[in-house]
């Protein structure tokens, strides 16, 4: 029993009843949270990254298990992992997973962002990460809606000549997002869009359908013969339309109210 207690408290300090963790406590447990597996797409093997469910006793269980899309978004889009190396390891699943987890541990970009999210979460639970100073940015609801609008993405001209849309696609690499660098806000918006778009009652899907039809009409889109230049114009037009969507704003405000305790920004 004594040994179990010592193990439980390893890396954990107490200051006046406040649980104090270290950055190392978080990083060393990446293998308990993140994994990369080999998936088959036809005859091709591809890398599939995903989250593991943490045991309820883990100090980050509530954050990770109830916000998997946010955490997974950061692990996918706030990293600088060598994707080529990952793809080279598809013949050895064990080596692939090990390389991925170790790469995350070495990725200062990801760790800085993830630790910031964790720090705000722990603060909401009256705990802290040693040496991490908490600050919250101020964003407007219009700014959040602008970020969220980019997840309604006219992705490509399909082989049949029509526009292929992606709702909730990752925004890394989108030229229109290069000036927006707030990964946690992006992850929050991504999650809000993906989880609420299918719900007819939110009105988001209706706004998107209306906006897409309106913009394609303005651009004189002809089914079966969409040009790449038209695709870009439609993409920007629908993004602008959704940035003004009152339904999207209401959803973002409601989701923010649920999660504001552990977010690193304040909406004004």
Short mmCIF file of C-alpha atoms in Angstrom, two decimals:
data_model
loop_
_atom_site.label_atom_id
_atom_site.label_comp_id
_atom_site.label_asym_id
_atom_site.label_seq_id
_atom_site.Cartn_x
_atom_site.Cartn_y
_atom_site.Cartn_z
CA UNK A 1 0.00 0.00 0.00
CA UNK A 2 2.83 2.38 0.90
CA UNK A 3 4.62 1.63 -2.38
CA UNK A 4 1.41 2.28 -4.34
CA UNK A 5 1.00 5.64 -2.62
CA UNK A 6 4.58 6.64 -3.40
CA UNK A 7 4.09 5.66 -7.05
CA UNK A 8 0.88 7.68 -7.26
CA UNK A 9 2.58 10.76 -5.88
CA UNK A 10 5.69 10.50 -8.07
CA UNK A 11 6.28 13.79 -9.82
CA UNK A 12 3.45 15.37 -7.86
CA UNK A 13 4.10 18.04 -5.26
CA UNK A 14 1.71 19.68 -2.86
CA UNK A 15 1.79 23.34 -1.95
CA UNK A 16 -0.90 24.32 0.50
CA UNK A 17 -3.20 21.58 -0.81
CA UNK A 18 -2.58 22.58 -4.44
CA UNK A 19 -1.51 19.75 -6.76
CA UNK A 20 1.56 20.85 -8.70
CA UNK A 21 2.60 18.89 -11.78
CA UNK A 22 5.60 19.35 -14.04
CA UNK A 23 5.81 19.52 -17.81
CA UNK A 24 7.65 16.20 -17.67
CA UNK A 25 4.65 14.58 -15.94
CA UNK A 26 2.62 15.38 -19.03
CA UNK A 27 5.17 14.56 -21.73
CA UNK A 28 6.13 11.19 -20.28
CA UNK A 29 2.49 10.08 -20.58
CA UNK A 30 2.13 10.86 -24.29
CA UNK A 31 2.25 7.13 -24.96
CA UNK A 32 -0.87 6.72 -22.82
CA UNK A 33 -2.72 9.32 -24.89
CA UNK A 34 -1.46 9.23 -28.47
CA UNK A 35 -0.95 6.38 -30.91
CA UNK A 36 -0.24 5.79 -34.58
CA UNK A 37 -1.46 2.65 -36.28
CA UNK A 38 -1.39 1.16 -39.75
CA UNK A 39 -4.66 1.24 -41.65
CA UNK A 40 -5.43 -0.24 -45.05
CA UNK A 41 -6.97 1.80 -47.84
CA UNK A 42 -7.48 -0.73 -50.56
CA UNK A 43 -4.04 -2.19 -51.18
CA UNK A 44 -2.28 0.84 -49.71
CA UNK A 45 -1.13 1.07 -46.10
CA UNK A 46 -1.58 4.46 -44.45
CA UNK A 47 -0.81 5.94 -41.05
CA UNK A 48 -3.79 6.58 -38.80
CA UNK A 49 -3.18 8.75 -35.75
CA UNK A 50 -5.64 8.60 -32.89
CA UNK A 51 -6.15 9.08 -29.17
CA UNK A 52 -6.25 6.46 -26.48
CA UNK A 53 -8.78 6.69 -23.68
CA UNK A 54 -7.10 7.49 -20.40
CA UNK A 55 -8.09 5.58 -17.26
CA UNK A 56 -10.47 7.57 -15.07
CA UNK A 57 -7.80 7.86 -12.37
CA UNK A 58 -5.39 9.75 -14.64
CA UNK A 59 -5.13 13.47 -13.85
CA UNK A 60 -5.88 14.36 -17.49
CA UNK A 61 -8.67 11.83 -18.05
CA UNK A 62 -11.49 14.37 -18.02
CA UNK A 63 -9.71 16.77 -20.39
CA UNK A 64 -8.63 14.16 -22.94
CA UNK A 65 -11.57 11.75 -22.77
CA UNK A 66 -14.27 14.42 -23.01
CA UNK A 67 -12.50 16.61 -25.56
CA UNK A 68 -10.92 14.07 -27.94
CA UNK A 69 -11.46 16.12 -31.10
CA UNK A 70 -9.74 19.18 -29.67
CA UNK A 71 -6.75 17.20 -28.46
CA UNK A 72 -6.51 15.18 -31.68
CA UNK A 73 -6.71 18.37 -33.74
CA UNK A 74 -3.71 19.80 -31.90
CA UNK A 75 -1.76 16.56 -32.28
CA UNK A 76 -2.41 16.66 -36.02
CA UNK A 77 -2.08 20.37 -36.78
CA UNK A 78 0.21 21.87 -34.13
CA UNK A 79 3.12 19.53 -34.81
CA UNK A 80 6.18 19.31 -37.03
CA UNK A 81 6.54 15.54 -37.25
CA UNK A 82 8.33 13.93 -40.19
CA UNK A 83 5.37 12.44 -42.05
CA UNK A 84 7.68 10.82 -44.60
CA UNK A 85 9.36 8.85 -41.83
CA UNK A 86 5.99 7.78 -40.45
CA UNK A 87 4.93 6.47 -43.84
CA UNK A 88 8.19 4.55 -44.18
CA UNK A 89 7.35 2.60 -41.01
CA UNK A 90 3.98 1.20 -42.08
CA UNK A 91 5.57 -2.25 -42.46
CA UNK A 92 6.41 -2.27 -38.74
CA UNK A 93 3.41 -1.14 -36.63
CA UNK A 94 5.31 -1.30 -33.33
CA UNK A 95 8.17 0.83 -34.66
CA UNK A 96 5.66 3.25 -36.18
CA UNK A 97 3.85 3.81 -32.90
CA UNK A 98 7.11 4.18 -30.97
CA UNK A 99 8.51 6.68 -33.47
CA UNK A 100 5.30 8.72 -33.42
CA UNK A 101 5.12 8.97 -29.63
CA UNK A 102 8.83 9.82 -29.33
CA UNK A 103 8.48 12.42 -32.10
CA UNK A 104 5.65 14.07 -30.17
CA UNK A 105 7.78 14.11 -27.03
CA UNK A 106 10.55 15.90 -28.93
CA UNK A 107 8.18 18.31 -30.68
CA UNK A 108 8.46 21.56 -28.74
CA UNK A 109 5.78 23.22 -30.89
CA UNK A 110 3.19 20.64 -29.93
CA UNK A 111 4.27 20.33 -26.31
CA UNK A 112 4.13 24.09 -25.74
CA UNK A 113 0.57 24.23 -27.08
CA UNK A 114 -0.63 21.09 -25.33
CA UNK A 115 0.93 22.06 -22.02
CA UNK A 116 -0.77 25.45 -22.27
CA UNK A 117 -4.14 23.75 -22.72
CA UNK A 118 -3.41 21.37 -19.85
CA UNK A 119 -2.27 24.22 -17.60
CA UNK A 120 -5.57 26.06 -18.01
CA UNK A 121 -7.48 22.84 -17.43
CA UNK A 122 -5.53 22.06 -14.25
CA UNK A 123 -6.02 25.63 -13.03
CA UNK A 124 -9.78 25.08 -13.31
CA UNK A 125 -9.26 22.08 -11.00
CA UNK A 126 -7.20 24.08 -8.49
CA UNK A 127 -3.94 22.53 -9.69
CA UNK A 128 -1.02 23.86 -11.70
CA UNK A 129 2.06 23.06 -13.76
CA UNK A 130 5.29 24.16 -12.14
CA UNK A 131 6.88 27.09 -13.95
CA UNK A 132 3.96 27.75 -16.31
CA UNK A 133 2.44 31.23 -16.14
CA UNK A 134 -1.19 31.43 -17.18
CA UNK A 135 -2.43 34.14 -19.51
CA UNK A 136 -5.64 34.33 -21.51
CA UNK A 137 -5.87 36.07 -24.86
CA UNK A 138 -8.89 38.18 -25.71
CA UNK A 139 -10.81 37.37 -28.88
CA UNK A 140 -14.13 38.57 -30.20
CA UNK A 141 -16.99 36.33 -31.20
CA UNK A 142 -16.61 37.66 -34.74
CA UNK A 143 -12.96 36.55 -34.77
CA UNK A 144 -13.93 33.07 -33.60
CA UNK A 145 -16.64 32.85 -36.24
CA UNK A 146 -14.09 33.91 -38.85
CA UNK A 147 -11.85 31.03 -37.84
CA UNK A 148 -14.76 28.58 -37.76
CA UNK A 149 -15.91 29.68 -41.22
CA UNK A 150 -12.72 28.24 -42.76
CA UNK A 151 -13.86 24.75 -41.82
CA UNK A 152 -16.54 24.98 -44.51
CA UNK A 153 -14.02 24.31 -47.21
CA UNK A 154 -14.48 24.04 -50.97
CA UNK A 155 -11.71 21.51 -51.19
CA UNK A 156 -11.31 20.59 -54.84
CA UNK A 157 -12.90 20.17 -58.23
CA UNK A 158 -14.02 16.54 -58.35
CA UNK A 159 -13.48 14.31 -61.39
CA UNK A 160 -17.11 14.94 -62.37
CA UNK A 161 -16.38 18.67 -62.60
CA UNK A 162 -18.31 19.64 -59.48
CA UNK A 163 -17.10 21.10 -56.18
CA UNK A 164 -16.10 18.73 -53.41
CA UNK A 165 -16.70 20.15 -49.93
CA UNK A 166 -15.05 19.24 -46.65
CA UNK A 167 -16.81 20.22 -43.46
CA UNK A 168 -14.42 20.22 -40.53
CA UNK A 169 -11.29 19.54 -42.54
CA UNK A 170 -8.01 20.53 -40.90
CA UNK A 171 -6.91 24.02 -41.89
CA UNK A 172 -3.14 23.56 -41.77
CA UNK A 173 -1.74 24.65 -45.10
CA UNK A 174 -4.73 26.72 -46.17
CA UNK A 175 -3.36 29.97 -47.52
CA UNK A 176 -6.24 31.95 -46.04
CA UNK A 177 -5.34 30.73 -42.53
CA UNK A 178 -1.64 31.56 -42.52
CA UNK A 179 -2.20 34.79 -40.57
CA UNK A 180 -4.29 33.01 -37.94
CA UNK A 181 -2.03 31.34 -35.42
CA UNK A 182 -4.08 30.42 -32.39
CA UNK A 183 -4.04 26.60 -32.35
CA UNK A 184 -6.29 26.16 -29.32
CA UNK A 185 -8.91 28.53 -30.74
CA UNK A 186 -8.69 26.66 -34.04
CA UNK A 187 -9.12 23.32 -32.26
CA UNK A 188 -12.10 24.72 -30.36
CA UNK A 189 -13.76 26.01 -33.55
CA UNK A 190 -13.05 22.78 -35.40
CA UNK A 191 -14.72 20.77 -32.65
CA UNK A 192 -17.73 23.08 -32.52
CA UNK A 193 -18.26 22.80 -36.28
CA UNK A 194 -17.80 19.02 -36.51
CA UNK A 195 -20.04 18.27 -33.54
CA UNK A 196 -22.83 20.73 -34.35
CA UNK A 197 -23.02 20.77 -38.15
CA UNK A 198 -24.98 17.48 -38.30
CA UNK A 199 -27.57 18.80 -35.82
CA UNK A 200 -30.32 20.39 -37.90
CA UNK A 201 -31.62 22.33 -34.90
CA UNK A 202 -28.46 24.45 -34.75
CA UNK A 203 -29.19 25.95 -38.17
CA UNK A 204 -25.56 25.70 -39.26
CA UNK A 205 -26.19 23.16 -42.00
CA UNK A 206 -29.04 25.25 -43.38
CA UNK A 207 -26.86 28.39 -43.40
CA UNK A 208 -24.10 26.52 -45.21
CA UNK A 209 -26.45 25.12 -47.86
CA UNK A 210 -27.98 28.56 -48.40
CA UNK A 211 -24.58 30.23 -48.59
CA UNK A 212 -23.11 27.63 -50.94
CA UNK A 213 -26.07 27.92 -53.31
CA UNK A 214 -25.99 31.73 -53.21
CA UNK A 215 -22.25 32.02 -53.84
CA UNK A 216 -22.26 29.43 -56.61
CA UNK A 217 -25.09 31.35 -58.23
CA UNK A 218 -23.13 34.60 -57.99
CA UNK A 219 -20.10 32.90 -59.54
CA UNK A 220 -22.28 31.40 -62.28
CA UNK A 221 -21.08 27.92 -61.44
CA UNK A 222 -22.03 25.41 -64.11
CA UNK A 223 -22.43 21.88 -62.77
CA UNK A 224 -19.87 19.55 -64.26
CA UNK A 225 -17.48 22.25 -65.45
CA UNK A 226 -16.07 24.08 -62.42
CA UNK A 227 -12.72 25.77 -63.07
CA UNK A 228 -10.00 26.03 -60.42
CA UNK A 229 -10.28 29.83 -60.36
CA UNK A 230 -14.01 29.50 -59.72
CA UNK A 231 -13.30 27.05 -56.91
CA UNK A 232 -11.16 29.62 -55.11
CA UNK A 233 -13.82 32.30 -55.53
CA UNK A 234 -16.54 29.99 -54.21
CA UNK A 235 -14.35 28.98 -51.27
CA UNK A 236 -13.75 32.59 -50.25
CA UNK A 237 -17.38 33.51 -50.80
CA UNK A 238 -18.73 30.73 -48.62
CA UNK A 239 -16.15 31.45 -45.93
CA UNK A 240 -17.29 35.08 -45.90
CA UNK A 241 -20.94 34.01 -45.78
CA UNK A 242 -20.41 31.62 -42.86
CA UNK A 243 -18.35 34.23 -41.00
CA UNK A 244 -21.62 36.18 -40.69
CA UNK A 245 -23.78 33.19 -39.77
CA UNK A 246 -25.78 33.96 -36.65
CA UNK A 247 -26.39 30.24 -36.17
CA UNK A 248 -22.64 29.59 -36.13
CA UNK A 249 -22.09 32.45 -33.69
CA UNK A 250 -24.72 31.09 -31.31
CA UNK A 251 -23.13 27.64 -31.37
CA UNK A 252 -19.65 29.02 -30.75
CA UNK A 253 -20.90 31.11 -27.84
CA UNK A 254 -22.69 28.12 -26.32
CA UNK A 255 -19.65 25.86 -26.74
CA UNK A 256 -17.38 28.54 -25.29
CA UNK A 257 -19.62 28.87 -22.24
CA UNK A 258 -19.25 25.11 -21.66
CA UNK A 259 -15.47 25.03 -22.05
CA UNK A 260 -14.23 28.49 -21.07
CA UNK A 261 -12.73 27.26 -17.80
CA UNK A 262 -9.93 25.43 -19.62
CA UNK A 263 -9.56 27.52 -22.78
CA UNK A 264 -6.65 29.94 -23.11
CA UNK A 265 -8.78 32.79 -24.39
CA UNK A 266 -11.65 34.99 -23.28
CA UNK A 267 -14.47 35.92 -25.65
CA UNK A 268 -15.64 39.52 -25.52
#
